[in-house]
CSV table of C-alpha atoms in Angstrom, one decimal:
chain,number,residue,atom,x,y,z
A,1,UNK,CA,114.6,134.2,-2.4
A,2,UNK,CA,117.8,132.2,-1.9
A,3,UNK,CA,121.2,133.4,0.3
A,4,UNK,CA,124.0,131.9,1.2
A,5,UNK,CA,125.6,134.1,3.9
A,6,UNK,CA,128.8,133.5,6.2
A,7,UNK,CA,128.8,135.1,9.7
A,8,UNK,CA,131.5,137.4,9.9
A,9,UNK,CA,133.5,138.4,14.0
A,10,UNK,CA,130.1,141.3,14.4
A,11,UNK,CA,127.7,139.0,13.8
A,12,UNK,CA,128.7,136.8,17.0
A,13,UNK,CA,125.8,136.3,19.3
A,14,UNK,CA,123.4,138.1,16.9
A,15,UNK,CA,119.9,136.2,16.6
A,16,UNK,CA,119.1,134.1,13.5
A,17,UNK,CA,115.8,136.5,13.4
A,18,UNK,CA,117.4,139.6,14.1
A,19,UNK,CA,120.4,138.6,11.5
A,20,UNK,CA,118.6,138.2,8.5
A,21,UNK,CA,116.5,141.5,8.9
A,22,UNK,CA,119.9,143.2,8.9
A,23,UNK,CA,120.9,141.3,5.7
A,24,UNK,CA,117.6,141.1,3.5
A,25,UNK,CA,116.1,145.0,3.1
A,26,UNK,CA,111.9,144.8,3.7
A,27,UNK,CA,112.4,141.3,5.7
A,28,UNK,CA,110.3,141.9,8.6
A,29,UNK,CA,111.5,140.0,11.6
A,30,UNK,CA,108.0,138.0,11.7
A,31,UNK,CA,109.2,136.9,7.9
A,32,UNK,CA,112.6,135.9,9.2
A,33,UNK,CA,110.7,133.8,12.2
A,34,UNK,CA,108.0,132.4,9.7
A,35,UNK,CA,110.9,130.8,7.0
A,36,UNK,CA,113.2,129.7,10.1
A,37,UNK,CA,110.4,127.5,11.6
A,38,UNK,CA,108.9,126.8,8.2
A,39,UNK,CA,113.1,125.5,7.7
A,40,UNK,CA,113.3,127.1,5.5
A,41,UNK,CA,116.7,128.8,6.9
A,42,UNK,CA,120.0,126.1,7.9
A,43,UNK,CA,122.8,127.3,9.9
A,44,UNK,CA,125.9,124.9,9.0
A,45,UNK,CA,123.2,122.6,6.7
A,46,UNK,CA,120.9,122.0,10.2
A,47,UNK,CA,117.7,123.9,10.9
A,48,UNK,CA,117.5,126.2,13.6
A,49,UNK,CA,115.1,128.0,16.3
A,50,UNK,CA,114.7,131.6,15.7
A,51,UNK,CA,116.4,132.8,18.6
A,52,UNK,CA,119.6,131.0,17.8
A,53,UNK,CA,123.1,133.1,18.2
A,54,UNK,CA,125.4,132.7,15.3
A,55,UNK,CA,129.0,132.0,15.8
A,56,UNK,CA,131.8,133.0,13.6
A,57,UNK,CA,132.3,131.2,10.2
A,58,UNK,CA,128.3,129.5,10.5
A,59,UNK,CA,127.1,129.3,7.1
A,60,UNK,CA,124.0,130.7,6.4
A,61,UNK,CA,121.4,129.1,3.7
A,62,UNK,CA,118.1,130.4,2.8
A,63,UNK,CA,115.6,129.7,0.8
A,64,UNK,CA,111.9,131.2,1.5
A,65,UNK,CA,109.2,133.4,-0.6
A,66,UNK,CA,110.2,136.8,-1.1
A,67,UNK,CA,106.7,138.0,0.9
A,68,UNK,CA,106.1,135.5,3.1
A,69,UNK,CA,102.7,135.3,4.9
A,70,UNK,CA,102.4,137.6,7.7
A,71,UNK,CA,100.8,137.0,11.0
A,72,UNK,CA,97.7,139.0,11.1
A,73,UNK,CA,97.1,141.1,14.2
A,74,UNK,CA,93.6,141.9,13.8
A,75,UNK,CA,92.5,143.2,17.6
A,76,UNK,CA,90.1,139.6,18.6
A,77,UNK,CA,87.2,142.2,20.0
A,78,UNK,CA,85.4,138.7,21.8
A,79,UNK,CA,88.8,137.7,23.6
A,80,UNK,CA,88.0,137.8,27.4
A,81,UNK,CA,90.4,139.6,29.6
A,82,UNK,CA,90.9,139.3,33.5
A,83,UNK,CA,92.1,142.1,34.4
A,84,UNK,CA,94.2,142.2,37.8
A,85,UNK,CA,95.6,145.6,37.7
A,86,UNK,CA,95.8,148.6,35.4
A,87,UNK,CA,97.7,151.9,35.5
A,88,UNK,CA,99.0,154.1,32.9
A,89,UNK,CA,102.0,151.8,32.7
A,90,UNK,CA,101.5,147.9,33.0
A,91,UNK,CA,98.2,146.0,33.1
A,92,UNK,CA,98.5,142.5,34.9
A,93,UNK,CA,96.3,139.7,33.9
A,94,UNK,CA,95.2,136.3,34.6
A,95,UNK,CA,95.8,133.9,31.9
A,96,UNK,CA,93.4,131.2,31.4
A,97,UNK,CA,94.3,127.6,30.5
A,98,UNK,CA,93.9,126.8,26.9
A,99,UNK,CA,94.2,130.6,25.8
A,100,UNK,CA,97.7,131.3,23.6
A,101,UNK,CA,99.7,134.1,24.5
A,102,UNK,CA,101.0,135.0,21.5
A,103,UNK,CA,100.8,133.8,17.8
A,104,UNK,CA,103.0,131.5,16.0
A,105,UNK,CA,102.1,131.4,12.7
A,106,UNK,CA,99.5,132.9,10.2
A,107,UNK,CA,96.4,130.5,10.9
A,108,UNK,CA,96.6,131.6,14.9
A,109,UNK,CA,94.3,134.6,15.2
A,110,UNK,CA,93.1,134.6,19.0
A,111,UNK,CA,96.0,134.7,21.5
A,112,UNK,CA,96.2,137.0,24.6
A,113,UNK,CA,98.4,139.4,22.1
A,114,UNK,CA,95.1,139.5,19.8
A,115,UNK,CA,93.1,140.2,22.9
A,116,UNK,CA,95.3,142.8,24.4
A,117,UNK,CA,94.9,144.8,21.0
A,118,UNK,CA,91.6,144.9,21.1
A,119,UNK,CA,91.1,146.3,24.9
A,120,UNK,CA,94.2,148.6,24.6
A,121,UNK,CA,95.3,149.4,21.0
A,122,UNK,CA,97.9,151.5,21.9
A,123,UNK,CA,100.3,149.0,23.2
A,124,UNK,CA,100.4,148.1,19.3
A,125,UNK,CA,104.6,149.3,18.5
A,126,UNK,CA,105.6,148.2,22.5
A,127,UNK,CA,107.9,146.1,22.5
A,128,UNK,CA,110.3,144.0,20.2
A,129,UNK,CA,108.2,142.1,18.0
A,130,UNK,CA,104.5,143.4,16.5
A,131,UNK,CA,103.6,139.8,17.7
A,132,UNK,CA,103.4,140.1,21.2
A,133,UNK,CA,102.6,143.7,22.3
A,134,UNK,CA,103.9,144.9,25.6
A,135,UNK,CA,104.2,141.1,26.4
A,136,UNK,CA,106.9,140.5,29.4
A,137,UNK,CA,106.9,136.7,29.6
A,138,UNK,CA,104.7,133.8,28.5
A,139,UNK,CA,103.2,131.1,29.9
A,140,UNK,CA,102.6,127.5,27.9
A,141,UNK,CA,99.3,127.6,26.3
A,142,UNK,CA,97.5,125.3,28.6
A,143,UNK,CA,99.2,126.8,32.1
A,144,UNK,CA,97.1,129.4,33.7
A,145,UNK,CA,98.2,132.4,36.3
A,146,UNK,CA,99.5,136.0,36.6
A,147,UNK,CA,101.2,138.2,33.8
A,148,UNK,CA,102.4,141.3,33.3
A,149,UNK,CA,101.8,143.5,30.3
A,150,UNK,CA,103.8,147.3,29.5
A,151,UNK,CA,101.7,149.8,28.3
A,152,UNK,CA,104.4,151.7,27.2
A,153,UNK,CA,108.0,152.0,25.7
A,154,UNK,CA,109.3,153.1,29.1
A,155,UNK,CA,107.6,150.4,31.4
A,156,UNK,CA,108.9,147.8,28.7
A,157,UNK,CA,112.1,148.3,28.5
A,158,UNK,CA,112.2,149.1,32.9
A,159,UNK,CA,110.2,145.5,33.0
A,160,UNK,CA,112.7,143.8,30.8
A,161,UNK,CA,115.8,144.9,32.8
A,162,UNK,CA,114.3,143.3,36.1
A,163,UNK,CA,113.3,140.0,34.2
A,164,UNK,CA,117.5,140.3,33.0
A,165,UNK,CA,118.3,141.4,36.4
A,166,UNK,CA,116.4,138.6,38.1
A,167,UNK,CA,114.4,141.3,40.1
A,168,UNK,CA,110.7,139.6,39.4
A,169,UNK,CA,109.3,136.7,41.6
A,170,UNK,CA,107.6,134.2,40.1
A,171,UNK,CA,105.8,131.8,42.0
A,172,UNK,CA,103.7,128.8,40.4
A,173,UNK,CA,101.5,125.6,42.1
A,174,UNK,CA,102.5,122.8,40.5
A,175,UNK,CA,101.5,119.1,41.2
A,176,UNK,CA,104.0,116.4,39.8
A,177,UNK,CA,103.3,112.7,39.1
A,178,UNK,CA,104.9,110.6,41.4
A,179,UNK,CA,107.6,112.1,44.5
A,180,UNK,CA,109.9,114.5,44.2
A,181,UNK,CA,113.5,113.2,46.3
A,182,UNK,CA,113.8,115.9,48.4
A,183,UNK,CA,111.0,118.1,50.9
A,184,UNK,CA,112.9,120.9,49.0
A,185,UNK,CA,115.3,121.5,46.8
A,186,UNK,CA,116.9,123.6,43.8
A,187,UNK,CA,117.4,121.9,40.1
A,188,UNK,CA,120.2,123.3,37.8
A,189,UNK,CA,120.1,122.0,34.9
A,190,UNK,CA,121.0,123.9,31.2
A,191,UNK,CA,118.0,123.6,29.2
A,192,UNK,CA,118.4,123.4,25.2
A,193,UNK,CA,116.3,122.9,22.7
A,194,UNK,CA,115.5,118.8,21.6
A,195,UNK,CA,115.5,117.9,17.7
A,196,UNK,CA,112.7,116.4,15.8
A,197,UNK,CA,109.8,116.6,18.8
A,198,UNK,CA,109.1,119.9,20.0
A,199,UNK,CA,110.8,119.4,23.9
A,200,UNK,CA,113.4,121.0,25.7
A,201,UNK,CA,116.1,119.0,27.2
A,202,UNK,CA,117.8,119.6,30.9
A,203,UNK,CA,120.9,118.1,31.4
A,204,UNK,CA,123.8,117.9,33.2
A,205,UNK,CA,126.3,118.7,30.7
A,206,UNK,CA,125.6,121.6,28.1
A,207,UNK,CA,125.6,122.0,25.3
A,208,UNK,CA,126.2,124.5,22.9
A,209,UNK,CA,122.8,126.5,22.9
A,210,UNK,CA,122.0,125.4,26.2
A,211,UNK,CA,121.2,128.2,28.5
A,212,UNK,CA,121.4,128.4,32.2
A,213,UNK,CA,118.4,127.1,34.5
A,214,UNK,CA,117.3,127.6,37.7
A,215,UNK,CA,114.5,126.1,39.2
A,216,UNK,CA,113.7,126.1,43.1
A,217,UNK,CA,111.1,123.7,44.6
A,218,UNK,CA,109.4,123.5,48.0
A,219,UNK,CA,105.9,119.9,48.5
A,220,UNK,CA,103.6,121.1,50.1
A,221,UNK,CA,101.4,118.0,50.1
A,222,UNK,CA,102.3,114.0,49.1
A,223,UNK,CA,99.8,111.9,47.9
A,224,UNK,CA,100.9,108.1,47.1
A,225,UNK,CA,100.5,109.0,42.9
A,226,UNK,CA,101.4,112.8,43.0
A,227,UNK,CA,102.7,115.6,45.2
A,228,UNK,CA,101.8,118.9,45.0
A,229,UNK,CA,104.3,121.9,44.9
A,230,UNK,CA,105.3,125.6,44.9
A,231,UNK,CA,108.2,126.3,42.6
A,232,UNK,CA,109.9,129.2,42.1
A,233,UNK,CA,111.8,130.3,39.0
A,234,UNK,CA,115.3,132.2,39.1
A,235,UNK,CA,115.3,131.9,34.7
A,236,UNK,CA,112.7,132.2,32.4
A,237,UNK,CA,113.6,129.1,30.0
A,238,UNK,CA,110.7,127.7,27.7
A,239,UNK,CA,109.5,124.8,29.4
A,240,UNK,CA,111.7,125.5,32.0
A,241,UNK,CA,109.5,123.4,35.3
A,242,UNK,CA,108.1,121.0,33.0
A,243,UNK,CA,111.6,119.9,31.4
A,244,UNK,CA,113.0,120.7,35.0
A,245,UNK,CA,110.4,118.3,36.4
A,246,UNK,CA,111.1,115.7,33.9
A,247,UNK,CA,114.5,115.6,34.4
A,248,UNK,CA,113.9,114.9,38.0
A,249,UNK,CA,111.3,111.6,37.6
A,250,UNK,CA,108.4,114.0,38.4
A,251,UNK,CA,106.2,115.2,35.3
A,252,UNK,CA,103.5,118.1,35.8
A,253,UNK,CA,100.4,116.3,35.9
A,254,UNK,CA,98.3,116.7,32.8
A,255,UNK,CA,101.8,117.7,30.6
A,256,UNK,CA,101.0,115.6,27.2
A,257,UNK,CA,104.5,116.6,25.8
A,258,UNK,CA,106.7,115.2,29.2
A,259,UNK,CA,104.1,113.0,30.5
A,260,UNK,CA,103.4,110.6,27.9
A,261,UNK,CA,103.9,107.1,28.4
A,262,UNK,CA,103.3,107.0,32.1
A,263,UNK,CA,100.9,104.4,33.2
A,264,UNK,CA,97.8,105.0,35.8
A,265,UNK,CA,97.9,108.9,35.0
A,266,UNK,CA,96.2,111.2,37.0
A,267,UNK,CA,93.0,112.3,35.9
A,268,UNK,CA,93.6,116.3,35.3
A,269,UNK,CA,91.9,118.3,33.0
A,270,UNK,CA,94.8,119.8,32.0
A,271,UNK,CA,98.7,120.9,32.4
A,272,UNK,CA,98.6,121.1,36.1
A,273,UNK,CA,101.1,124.6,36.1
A,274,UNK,CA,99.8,127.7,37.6
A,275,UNK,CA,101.6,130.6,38.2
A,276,UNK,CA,99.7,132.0,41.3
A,277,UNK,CA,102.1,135.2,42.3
A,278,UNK,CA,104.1,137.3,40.3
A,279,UNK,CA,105.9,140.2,41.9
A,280,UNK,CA,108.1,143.0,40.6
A,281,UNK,CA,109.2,146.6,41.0
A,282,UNK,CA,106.3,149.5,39.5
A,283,UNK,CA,108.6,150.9,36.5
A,284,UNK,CA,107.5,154.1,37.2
A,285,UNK,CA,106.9,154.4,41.1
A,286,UNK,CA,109.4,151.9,42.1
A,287,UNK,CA,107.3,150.5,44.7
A,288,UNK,CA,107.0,146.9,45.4
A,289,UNK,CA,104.0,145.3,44.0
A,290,UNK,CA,102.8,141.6,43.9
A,291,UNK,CA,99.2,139.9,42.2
A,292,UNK,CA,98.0,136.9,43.1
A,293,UNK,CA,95.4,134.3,41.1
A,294,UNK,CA,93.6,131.4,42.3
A,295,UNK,CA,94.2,128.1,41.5
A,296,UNK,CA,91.5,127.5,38.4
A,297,UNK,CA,88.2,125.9,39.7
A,298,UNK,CA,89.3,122.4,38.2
A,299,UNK,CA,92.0,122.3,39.3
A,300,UNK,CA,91.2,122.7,42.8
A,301,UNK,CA,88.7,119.8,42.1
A,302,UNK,CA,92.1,117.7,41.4
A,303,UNK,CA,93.3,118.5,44.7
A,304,UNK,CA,90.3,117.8,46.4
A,305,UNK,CA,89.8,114.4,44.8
A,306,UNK,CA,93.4,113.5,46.0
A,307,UNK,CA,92.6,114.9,49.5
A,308,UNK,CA,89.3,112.4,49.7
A,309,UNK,CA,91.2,109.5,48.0
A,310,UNK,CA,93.7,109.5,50.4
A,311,UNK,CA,91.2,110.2,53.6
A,312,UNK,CA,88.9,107.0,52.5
A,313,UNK,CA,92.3,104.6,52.2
């Protein structure tokens, strides 16, 4: 299937994704994502993400199967679920390191969004995408902590106005190589997407793409290789603390994709990013309501070993 489209005053602002759903009948959005990040779609000759936003006059070029391969969503009946909270609206979980939260292309078959399907199948059509099923927000692959889940249409679209609005917390522990400049401080830097190595840039001048970041910091311990951290988010941009963190001379510890390069690492196990509260407003109820995980076994291991490296110096 070839196109060669032109983006026209209404299709301003419009996804990539979302675009070429509208323009090609029986093109699922998942087959619209699959071709973009096989590039098999160019906006203006360059390759895109799917969630770019067209702007007037961008030409359009496509060339990708008619059928591509869809993303199976068979329920994964063995994926393990820890279940913080359920009610007939939103379950809350705590993500594992290591576990995806939603698949990215055909060959990923157990994700949180696989897992989900199997314990509640009728969270199947919630949401925007058949991918990720009454999923709020993610969480990297190898970062661990507290998410929330809609169980239905209502509770979705109520959770997605108070991510938009700003109205959930989200706290995570996060231990940095190195020192951070300040005890405390805020970062606000645009975050856009990198080309050609799969990061996420923060800088100090935007860019076109580049979306508005917010990151808020507080050490709560300094070690003479690392420093540990809570951080709280304002935005939910991909990468968003690790990018953040990078920009800054501080990597999370265990981060292969920010960290590399560094010599004398510390010895982590993994991605040392936890988000350990997560608070937000019951969509039905209103009330207040906030879920808290422990920081992962091994990771508190880390800490430990810091805190009996620095005692026997």
């Amino acid at each position: 299937m070839k196109l060669h489209l032109i983006a026209t005053a209404e299709d301003v602002g419009t996804r990539i994704d979302v675009y070429l759903t509208k323009q090609v009948q029986g093109f699922s959005r998942t087959h619209a994502q699959a071709a973009i990040k096989a590039g098999q779609v160019t906006v203006n000759g360059k390759t895109v993400t799917p969630h770019y936003a067209l702007r007037i006059d961008e030409v359009i070029d496509m060339d990708a199967e008619e059928k591509p391969k869809e993303i199976s969503m068979k329920p994964w009946k063995e994926g393990k679920l820890d279940i913080l909270h359920e009610d007939d609206d939103v379950i809350v979980i705590n993500k594992p390191s290591g576990m995806l939260v939603h698949p990215a292309v055909p060959t990923d078959h157990e994700s949180l969004a696989h897992a989900l399907l199997a314990h509640f199948p009728k969270i199947a059509k919630v949401g925007e995408d058949v991918t990720r099923p009454g999923i709020m927000h993610r969480l990297d692959r190898d970062a661990s902590g507290v998410m929330v889940v809609a169980k239905t249409k209502k509770a979705y679209e109520n959770l997605k106005e108070q991510f938009q609005m700003h109205d959930i917390e989200k706290v995570y522990t996060v231990l940095v190589e190195g020192t951070t400049p300040e005890d405390s401080g805020t970062i606000r830097l645009a975050i856009g997407r990198k080309k050609g190595d799969g990061k996420m840039a923060a800088r100090h001048l935007a860019k076109d793409g580049d979306k508005e970041a917010i990151t808020h910091y507080r050490v709560e311990e300094r070690w003479p290789r690392a420093t540990l951290l809570t951080v709280r988010t304002e935005t939910g941009r991909t990468h968003q603390i690790r990018a953040h963190m990078h920009a800054i001379g501080c990597a999370v510890a265990g981060d292969p994709l920010y960290g590399t390069g560094r010599p004398n690492r510390l010895p982590v196990p993994h991605l040392f990013l936890h988000a350990g509260k997560l608070s937000f407003n019951h969509p039905k109820t209103g009330e207040r309501m906030s879920f808290e995980a422990p920081l992962p076994k091994e990771l508190q291991h880390v800490i430990k070993g810091l805190e009996g490296n620095h005692k026997s110096q």
